[in-house]
Amino acid sequence: MKKVTMADVAKKAGVSKSTVSQFLNKRFEYMSVETREKIAKAIEQLGYKPNYLARSLKQKRTSMIGIIVANIVHHFSTEVSRAIEDFFIEHDIHAILCNADNDPKKERRYIEMLQAKQVDGLIIFPTEQNLDLYKNLVESGYPVVFMDRKVDDVNIPSVKVNNSEATEAIIQHFIEYGHERISIVTQPLTISTRIERVNGYRKAIKENEMELNEDFIIRAETKDINSQLKLLFAKKNPPTALIAGNDLVFLEILEFAKENGLKIGIDFSLAVFDNIPFAHLVTPAVTTIAQPSYEMGEKAAQMLLSLIEKENSELQDVVYNCQLLIRDSSRIVRTK
Amino acid sequence: MKKVTMADVAKKAGVSKSTVSQFLNKRFEYMSVETREKIAKAIEQLGYKPNYLARSLKQKRTSMIGIIVANIVHHFSTEVSRAIEDFFIEHDIHAILCNADNDPKKERRYIEMLQAKQVDGLIIFPTEQNLDLYKNLVESGYPVVFMDRKVDDVNIPSVKVNNSEATEAIIQHFIEYGHERISIVTQPLTISTRIERVNGYRKAIKENEMELNEDFIIRAETKDINSQLKLLFAKKNPPTALIAGNDLVFLEILEFAKENGLKIGIDFSLAVFDNIPFAHLVTPAVTTIAQPSYEMGEKAAQMLLSLIEKENSELQDVVYNCQLLIRDSSRIVRTK
DNA sequence: TTGTACGCGTTATCAA
DNA sequence: TTGATAACGCGTACAA
């Protein structure tokens, strides 16, 4: 794999390296047409491709950014990442996607690796467990934007949704349809997003003067959700409506229902956080609390770019509203 | 964002750059314990992080590979990419994921971009439309592996499944359940995968001495599939069984069925290529022709790594078998 | 309009 | 056991 360098092109064209460099950077103003053509021909013949690596080293800019998602299996992460990648490709910036797998150690490793690779900036779905590291990033002035989650006491701008309000809204919806026992099912409360949702849950229950039953708040790893649901539904007064924290939880609920012969929309109502691509196609169609993932990704990308280009060093958090998409799975009216 | 370099560490520790480099590369054999400690302390205090970029320039190896998928929305691509990334991360190699979006121009652009970035190798879901480019890659000795598709006349090893045989198997299954009019629905026949499946379809129909109806072979862009299905089902003798070419086609079929009040498993039977994550959870559960996507990704990654490390320059194509997962959507017995 | 020379942060070679 | 020096491939003053 013989590499052809600028020097080779220069020799072939009978000019100096700098002239070739000029050519590549399209500074034709002071270049004779002949030289220009000679160089073009030489490049063509040799099949020369500039080495971005060397250029990056010199320019101290790699035109690469890193995305660290908490859990790549989560559909929301995928959508957001896609948006970020799309945005940056328009600016000739490549994204490297890393999956921290909800593991703070992996997150740390990736952050350090990406910095070593000199990426120009980072968009992180933080595990929220590496405070010192986040603070280091801020101090060293590294361009970073947080996604989906917020970390207190760290001055990094974040893009997220109004989790609390969205949860209140879906509960309001359930109440209007006559539900009196509503349960929320989520993964462990290690991150702000889930905490906010449970806070919204508590608030809504309280404000509606309903009984707050702690057993109705399931916070468990996905692998344990099925058994927890079994316990919940074995109670004398099981819930009549469930709120699923994300698409992964939703699949667990589906599995639970299937195994236990419960029909969604009949035996219990259901609403799910996240965009489920097939939500409107299954029977019954599933009510979702959709996050504007594409806009969120785009926004974060914009913010990061402005940080990279130093246009703006003091960015505000951005909070999006969720959209409640009512479908059949939550439309049953409960008459006690 | 002041960058601290090896020179800074060297100065602080009172040694030369070369010694620091030795230290970083763990060549401690001929190094006094004191120097070692001095350097370690200096690195610690300055918060020094080696610059991989400079290292890569020198070593002519970036520890990055590129993945170019044809269509990132396709679930199969995601699974394969995940497997590739997982494999390479174990070897401290980062993957850059690019979405060619089924566009040969984009594919070309990405290949060139990734080469300019000096990635160590490429795994490509080829559009099959850039023959000259593929040939160039081979000639320049660039490590490349094709995924999912095969390109004739180009000496690049590929990892794929036995599309033709898998299609024959599903048709055999349908026939056993009494179907006499089976249709295959796929995207346009621009790539080997789809061509092989349609070939398998033709072969199976012929061998079973059934009537080969060209109208029963739908090859259309996803956006046109719905209307094509409408035409198909408006015929006097519509098919009683459908084979969907992938998950995107499947969603179109779901949509079509919903809009026209047709019930899957009742009004027609269905089998789908690809792993649909929720296939067993919906009603009726969907019969799938699963590709071993994770193994395929892993295999391709292994092959690429061996090419990169020059262990092996003549690799064979690898063909995996699909697994037929019979579920309710195809279990109805047709009695004419 | 073009060429020379140096710097970017490493690593490799070879002396010391 | 350590250090000086030359690469790696490109960009850019500054000189010519």
Tab-separated table of N, CA, C and O in Angstrom, chain B residues 96-173:
chain	number	residue	atom	x	y	z
B	96	ILE	N	-15.654	4.123	12.852
B	96	ILE	CA	-16.421	5.288	12.423
B	96	ILE	C	-17.532	4.786	11.527
B	96	ILE	O	-17.275	4.097	10.541
B	97	LEU	N	-18.760	5.096	11.897
B	97	LEU	CA	-19.909	4.583	11.160
B	97	LEU	C	-20.420	5.625	10.172
B	97	LEU	O	-20.685	6.760	10.551
B	98	CYS	N	-20.546	5.235	8.928
B	98	CYS	CA	-21.049	6.161	7.919
B	98	CYS	C	-22.240	5.550	7.209
B	98	CYS	O	-22.267	4.354	6.953
B	99	ASN	N	-23.184	6.386	6.898
B	99	ASN	CA	-24.409	5.924	6.266
B	99	ASN	C	-24.461	6.384	4.817
B	99	ASN	O	-24.678	7.556	4.550
B	100	ALA	N	-24.288	5.453	3.901
B	100	ALA	CA	-24.265	5.828	2.487
B	100	ALA	C	-25.673	6.075	1.960
B	100	ALA	O	-25.833	6.628	0.871
B	101	ASP	N	-26.666	5.636	2.726
B	101	ASP	CA	-28.029	5.976	2.358
B	101	ASP	C	-28.381	5.458	0.966
B	101	ASP	O	-29.122	6.104	0.224
B	102	ASN	N	-27.823	4.304	0.627
B	102	ASN	CA	-28.067	3.676	-0.672
B	102	ASN	C	-27.654	4.541	-1.860
B	102	ASN	O	-28.115	4.325	-2.972
B	103	ASP	N	-26.798	5.498	-1.610
B	103	ASP	CA	-26.404	6.420	-2.670
B	103	ASP	C	-24.932	6.183	-3.042
B	103	ASP	O	-24.035	6.438	-2.252
B	104	PRO	N	-24.690	5.708	-4.253
B	104	PRO	CA	-23.309	5.421	-4.672
B	104	PRO	C	-22.387	6.638	-4.536
B	104	PRO	O	-21.217	6.491	-4.205
B	105	LYS	N	-22.921	7.815	-4.780
B	105	LYS	CA	-22.090	9.023	-4.647
B	105	LYS	C	-21.638	9.211	-3.206
B	105	LYS	O	-20.483	9.522	-2.934
B	106	LYS	N	-22.570	9.036	-2.295
B	106	LYS	CA	-22.204	9.167	-0.883
B	106	LYS	C	-21.195	8.088	-0.503
B	106	LYS	O	-20.260	8.329	0.241
B	107	GLU	N	-21.432	6.898	-1.019
B	107	GLU	CA	-20.507	5.813	-0.721
B	107	GLU	C	-19.093	6.196	-1.153
B	107	GLU	O	-18.137	6.065	-0.398
B	108	ARG	N	-18.986	6.698	-2.350
B	108	ARG	CA	-17.678	7.102	-2.880
B	108	ARG	C	-17.059	8.173	-1.987
B	108	ARG	O	-15.893	8.091	-1.609
B	109	ARG	N	-17.862	9.150	-1.642
B	109	ARG	CA	-17.360	10.248	-0.819
B	109	ARG	C	-16.828	9.719	0.518
B	109	ARG	O	-15.756	10.112	0.971
B	110	TYR	N	-17.593	8.812	1.111
B	110	TYR	CA	-17.165	8.285	2.410
B	110	TYR	C	-15.894	7.465	2.293
B	110	TYR	O	-15.019	7.548	3.146
B	111	ILE	N	-15.828	6.658	1.276
B	111	ILE	CA	-14.622	5.839	1.122
B	111	ILE	C	-13.409	6.748	1.017
B	111	ILE	O	-12.385	6.539	1.670
B	112	GLU	N	-13.536	7.784	0.218
B	112	GLU	CA	-12.397	8.683	0.044
B	112	GLU	C	-12.068	9.432	1.327
B	112	GLU	O	-10.907	9.604	1.697
B	113	MET	N	-13.112	9.865	2.005
B	113	MET	CA	-12.912	10.591	3.252
B	113	MET	C	-12.214	9.716	4.299
B	113	MET	O	-11.300	10.151	4.977
B	114	LEU	N	-12.684	8.492	4.394
B	114	LEU	CA	-12.109	7.609	5.414
B	114	LEU	C	-10.661	7.266	5.086
B	114	LEU	O	-9.818	7.172	5.977
B	115	GLN	N	-10.383	7.127	3.810
B	115	GLN	CA	-8.998	6.873	3.444
B	115	GLN	C	-8.131	8.087	3.761
B	115	GLN	O	-7.008	7.953	4.233
B	116	ALA	N	-8.672	9.261	3.496
B	116	ALA	CA	-7.917	10.481	3.803
B	116	ALA	C	-7.639	10.560	5.294
B	116	ALA	O	-6.588	11.035	5.721
B	117	LYS	N	-8.580	10.066	6.060
B	117	LYS	CA	-8.374	10.048	7.509
B	117	LYS	C	-7.444	8.918	7.916
B	117	LYS	O	-7.202	8.701	9.093
B	118	GLN	N	-6.987	8.155	6.946
B	118	GLN	CA	-6.014	7.092	7.176
B	118	GLN	C	-6.551	5.946	8.026
B	118	GLN	O	-5.792	5.338	8.774
B	119	VAL	N	-7.857	5.681	7.940
B	119	VAL	CA	-8.351	4.549	8.716
B	119	VAL	C	-7.655	3.276	8.247
B	119	VAL	O	-7.267	3.158	7.097
B	120	ASP	N	-7.514	2.342	9.160
B	120	ASP	CA	-6.712	1.159	8.865
B	120	ASP	C	-7.426	0.147	7.975
B	120	ASP	O	-6.788	-0.760	7.441
B	121	GLY	N	-8.725	0.288	7.837
B	121	GLY	CA	-9.460	-0.644	6.996
B	121	GLY	C	-10.936	-0.282	6.942
B	121	GLY	O	-11.392	0.615	7.649
B	122	LEU	N	-11.659	-1.014	6.099
B	122	LEU	CA	-13.046	-0.658	5.811
B	122	LEU	C	-13.932	-1.903	5.767
B	122	LEU	O	-13.555	-2.918	5.189
B	123	ILE	N	-15.099	-1.791	6.390
B	123	ILE	CA	-16.132	-2.805	6.164
B	123	ILE	C	-17.289	-2.093	5.480
B	123	ILE	O	-17.795	-1.094	5.985
B	124	ILE	N	-17.664	-2.594	4.330
B	124	ILE	CA	-18.634	-1.893	3.493
B	124	ILE	C	-19.833	-2.774	3.156
B	124	ILE	O	-19.659	-3.936	2.788
B	125	PHE	N	-21.025	-2.214	3.315
B	125	PHE	CA	-22.230	-2.799	2.717
B	125	PHE	C	-22.315	-2.129	1.342
B	125	PHE	O	-22.865	-1.032	1.241
B	126	PRO	N	-21.769	-2.720	0.312
B	126	PRO	CA	-21.599	-1.964	-0.935
B	126	PRO	C	-22.920	-1.671	-1.644
B	126	PRO	O	-23.827	-2.500	-1.630
B	127	THR	N	-22.971	-0.524	-2.263
B	127	THR	CA	-24.113	-0.237	-3.138
B	127	THR	C	-23.963	-1.041	-4.437
B	127	THR	O	-24.891	-1.113	-5.215
B	128	GLU	N	-22.776	-1.579	-4.638
B	128	GLU	CA	-22.439	-2.365	-5.830
B	128	GLU	C	-22.353	-1.511	-7.085
B	128	GLU	O	-22.247	-2.031	-8.187
B	129	GLN	N	-22.387	-0.202	-6.922
B	129	GLN	CA	-22.399	0.666	-8.108
B	129	GLN	C	-21.069	1.371	-8.363
B	129	GLN	O	-20.965	2.180	-9.267
B	130	ASN	N	-20.077	1.100	-7.547
B	130	ASN	CA	-18.805	1.817	-7.707
B	130	ASN	C	-17.662	0.858	-8.015
B	130	ASN	O	-16.631	0.852	-7.341
B	131	LEU	N	-17.833	0.124	-9.088
B	131	LEU	CA	-16.866	-0.911	-9.414
B	131	LEU	C	-15.432	-0.419	-9.517
B	131	LEU	O	-14.508	-1.047	-8.984
B	132	ASP	N	-15.244	0.687	-10.190
B	132	ASP	CA	-13.879	1.203	-10.370
B	132	ASP	C	-13.227	1.476	-9.016
B	132	ASP	O	-12.074	1.151	-8.776
B	133	LEU	N	-14.024	2.047	-8.144
B	133	LEU	CA	-13.524	2.388	-6.808
B	133	LEU	C	-13.135	1.126	-6.047
B	133	LEU	O	-12.057	1.050	-5.448
B	134	TYR	N	-13.998	0.122	-6.083
B	134	TYR	CA	-13.689	-1.124	-5.382
B	134	TYR	C	-12.383	-1.707	-5.921
B	134	TYR	O	-11.536	-2.189	-5.177
B	135	LYS	N	-12.244	-1.649	-7.242
B	135	LYS	CA	-11.032	-2.199	-7.852
B	135	LYS	C	-9.793	-1.436	-7.407
B	135	LYS	O	-8.749	-2.022	-7.135
B	136	ASN	N	-9.927	-0.136	-7.335
B	136	ASN	CA	-8.823	0.691	-6.828
B	136	ASN	C	-8.404	0.244	-5.438
B	136	ASN	O	-7.222	0.143	-5.142
B	137	LEU	N	-9.398	0.032	-4.609
B	137	LEU	CA	-9.114	-0.372	-3.241
B	137	LEU	C	-8.279	-1.648	-3.225
B	137	LEU	O	-7.278	-1.751	-2.525
B	138	VAL	N	-8.717	-2.612	-4.029
B	138	VAL	CA	-7.994	-3.876	-4.078
B	138	VAL	C	-6.558	-3.645	-4.543
B	138	VAL	O	-5.602	-4.113	-3.928
B	139	GLU	N	-6.429	-2.891	-5.619
B	139	GLU	CA	-5.094	-2.671	-6.185
B	139	GLU	C	-4.149	-2.003	-5.204
B	139	GLU	O	-2.980	-2.351	-5.110
B	140	SER	N	-4.674	-1.017	-4.483
B	140	SER	CA	-3.787	-0.309	-3.565
B	140	SER	C	-3.577	-1.119	-2.286
B	140	SER	O	-2.902	-0.679	-1.376
B	141	GLY	N	-4.157	-2.304	-2.259
B	141	GLY	CA	-3.907	-3.178	-1.117
B	141	GLY	C	-4.591	-2.745	0.172
B	141	GLY	O	-4.197	-3.138	1.257
B	142	TYR	N	-5.636	-1.953	0.028
B	142	TYR	CA	-6.326	-1.460	1.213
B	142	TYR	C	-7.178	-2.578	1.819
B	142	TYR	O	-7.904	-3.260	1.100
B	143	PRO	N	-7.104	-2.785	3.127
B	143	PRO	CA	-7.915	-3.851	3.747
B	143	PRO	C	-9.406	-3.511	3.718
B	143	PRO	O	-9.823	-2.496	4.272
B	144	VAL	N	-10.166	-4.356	3.041
B	144	VAL	CA	-11.614	-4.136	2.915
B	144	VAL	C	-12.344	-5.463	3.010
B	144	VAL	O	-11.861	-6.482	2.509
B	145	VAL	N	-13.485	-5.441	3.662
B	145	VAL	CA	-14.367	-6.608	3.676
B	145	VAL	C	-15.774	-6.126	3.315
B	145	VAL	O	-16.213	-5.086	3.786
B	146	PHE	N	-16.443	-6.873	2.468
B	146	PHE	CA	-17.821	-6.546	2.118
B	146	PHE	C	-18.775	-7.272	3.051
B	146	PHE	O	-18.499	-8.392	3.488
B	147	MET	N	-19.902	-6.637	3.316
B	147	MET	CA	-20.894	-7.235	4.199
B	147	MET	C	-22.241	-7.318	3.498
B	147	MET	O	-22.623	-6.394	2.769
B	148	ASP	N	-22.913	-8.423	3.686
B	148	ASP	CA	-24.296	-8.612	3.231
B	148	ASP	C	-24.425	-8.813	1.721
B	148	ASP	O	-25.321	-9.500	1.267
B	149	ARG	N	-23.521	-8.183	0.987
B	149	ARG	CA	-23.620	-8.231	-0.467
B	149	ARG	C	-22.294	-8.643	-1.074
B	149	ARG	O	-21.252	-8.481	-0.480
B	150	LYS	N	-22.379	-9.104	-2.281
B	150	LYS	CA	-21.195	-9.585	-2.971
B	150	LYS	C	-21.074	-8.827	-4.277
B	150	LYS	O	-22.062	-8.508	-4.907
B	151	VAL	N	-19.853	-8.500	-4.658
B	151	VAL	CA	-19.669	-7.833	-5.945
B	151	VAL	C	-18.827	-8.739	-6.824
B	151	VAL	O	-17.710	-9.104	-6.467
B	152	ASP	N	-19.381	-9.102	-7.976
B	152	ASP	CA	-18.630	-9.985	-8.876
B	152	ASP	C	-17.445	-9.242	-9.466
B	152	ASP	O	-17.443	-8.024	-9.572
B	153	ASP	N	-16.446	-9.996	-9.854
B	153	ASP	CA	-15.274	-9.431	-10.538
B	153	ASP	C	-14.440	-8.509	-9.666
B	153	ASP	O	-13.608	-7.772	-10.175
B	154	VAL	N	-14.691	-8.505	-8.390
B	154	VAL	CA	-13.829	-7.717	-7.505
B	154	VAL	C	-13.340	-8.637	-6.404
B	154	VAL	O	-14.142	-9.313	-5.770
B	155	ASN	N	-12.060	-8.634	-6.196
B	155	ASN	CA	-11.478	-9.587	-5.264
B	155	ASN	C	-11.488	-9.074	-3.815
B	155	ASN	O	-10.445	-8.866	-3.210
B	156	ILE	N	-12.692	-8.867	-3.304
B	156	ILE	CA	-12.838	-8.439	-1.916
B	156	ILE	C	-13.682	-9.483	-1.197
B	156	ILE	O	-14.773	-9.813	-1.669
B	157	PRO	N	-13.196	-10.009	-0.096
B	157	PRO	CA	-13.951	-11.060	0.586
B	157	PRO	C	-15.255	-10.522	1.164
B	157	PRO	O	-15.322	-9.367	1.589
B	158	SER	N	-16.274	-11.356	1.181
B	158	SER	CA	-17.559	-10.885	1.695
B	158	SER	C	-18.130	-11.851	2.727
B	158	SER	O	-17.798	-13.031	2.749
B	159	VAL	N	-18.982	-11.299	3.577
B	159	VAL	CA	-19.697	-12.085	4.580
B	159	VAL	C	-21.179	-11.916	4.298
B	159	VAL	O	-21.679	-10.799	4.292
B	160	LYS	N	-21.877	-13.004	4.026
B	160	LYS	CA	-23.286	-12.882	3.670
B	160	LYS	C	-24.062	-14.142	4.056
B	160	LYS	O	-23.489	-15.049	4.650
B	161	VAL	N	-25.337	-14.174	3.717
B	161	VAL	CA	-26.125	-15.382	3.979
B	161	VAL	C	-26.544	-16.037	2.661
B	161	VAL	O	-26.439	-15.434	1.605
B	162	ASN	N	-27.044	-17.255	2.783
B	162	ASN	CA	-27.508	-18.000	1.610
B	162	ASN	C	-28.928	-17.571	1.264
B	162	ASN	O	-29.887	-18.292	1.515
B	163	ASN	N	-29.035	-16.428	0.648
B	163	ASN	CA	-30.355	-15.846	0.392
B	163	ASN	C	-31.264	-16.738	-0.431
B	163	ASN	O	-32.450	-16.852	-0.150
B	164	SER	N	-30.693	-17.330	-1.449
B	164	SER	CA	-31.515	-18.132	-2.337
B	164	SER	C	-32.115	-19.326	-1.583
B	164	SER	O	-33.335	-19.539	-1.596
B	165	GLU	N	-31.269	-20.057	-0.895
B	165	GLU	CA	-31.743	-21.236	-0.172
B	165	GLU	C	-32.752	-20.854	0.917
B	165	GLU	O	-33.746	-21.564	1.128
B	166	ALA	N	-32.501	-19.765	1.591
B	166	ALA	CA	-33.423	-19.347	2.654
B	166	ALA	C	-34.799	-19.059	2.078
B	166	ALA	O	-35.831	-19.416	2.660
B	167	THR	N	-34.818	-18.412	0.916
B	167	THR	CA	-36.101	-18.105	0.296
B	167	THR	C	-36.812	-19.391	-0.112
B	167	THR	O	-38.027	-19.539	0.074
B	168	GLU	N	-36.041	-20.311	-0.658
B	168	GLU	CA	-36.649	-21.594	-1.026
B	168	GLU	C	-37.267	-22.274	0.194
B	168	GLU	O	-38.359	-22.826	0.133
B	169	ALA	N	-36.567	-22.198	1.302
B	169	ALA	CA	-37.048	-22.864	2.513
B	169	ALA	C	-38.367	-22.272	2.988
B	169	ALA	O	-39.301	-22.998	3.346
B	170	ILE	N	-38.464	-20.964	2.965
B	170	ILE	CA	-39.700	-20.354	3.462
B	170	ILE	C	-40.858	-20.677	2.517
B	170	ILE	O	-41.999	-20.892	2.946
B	171	ILE	N	-40.554	-20.749	1.239
B	171	ILE	CA	-41.615	-21.095	0.288
B	171	ILE	C	-42.080	-22.533	0.513
B	171	ILE	O	-43.271	-22.842	0.502
B	172	GLN	N	-41.107	-23.397	0.743
B	172	GLN	CA	-41.451	-24.787	1.046
B	172	GLN	C	-42.385	-24.842	2.253
B	172	GLN	O	-43.378	-25.551	2.263
B	173	HIS	N	-42.043	-24.049	3.249
B	173	HIS	CA	-42.877	-23.985	4.452
B	173	HIS	C	-44.304	-23.553	4.116
B	173	HIS	O	-45.283	-24.175	4.546
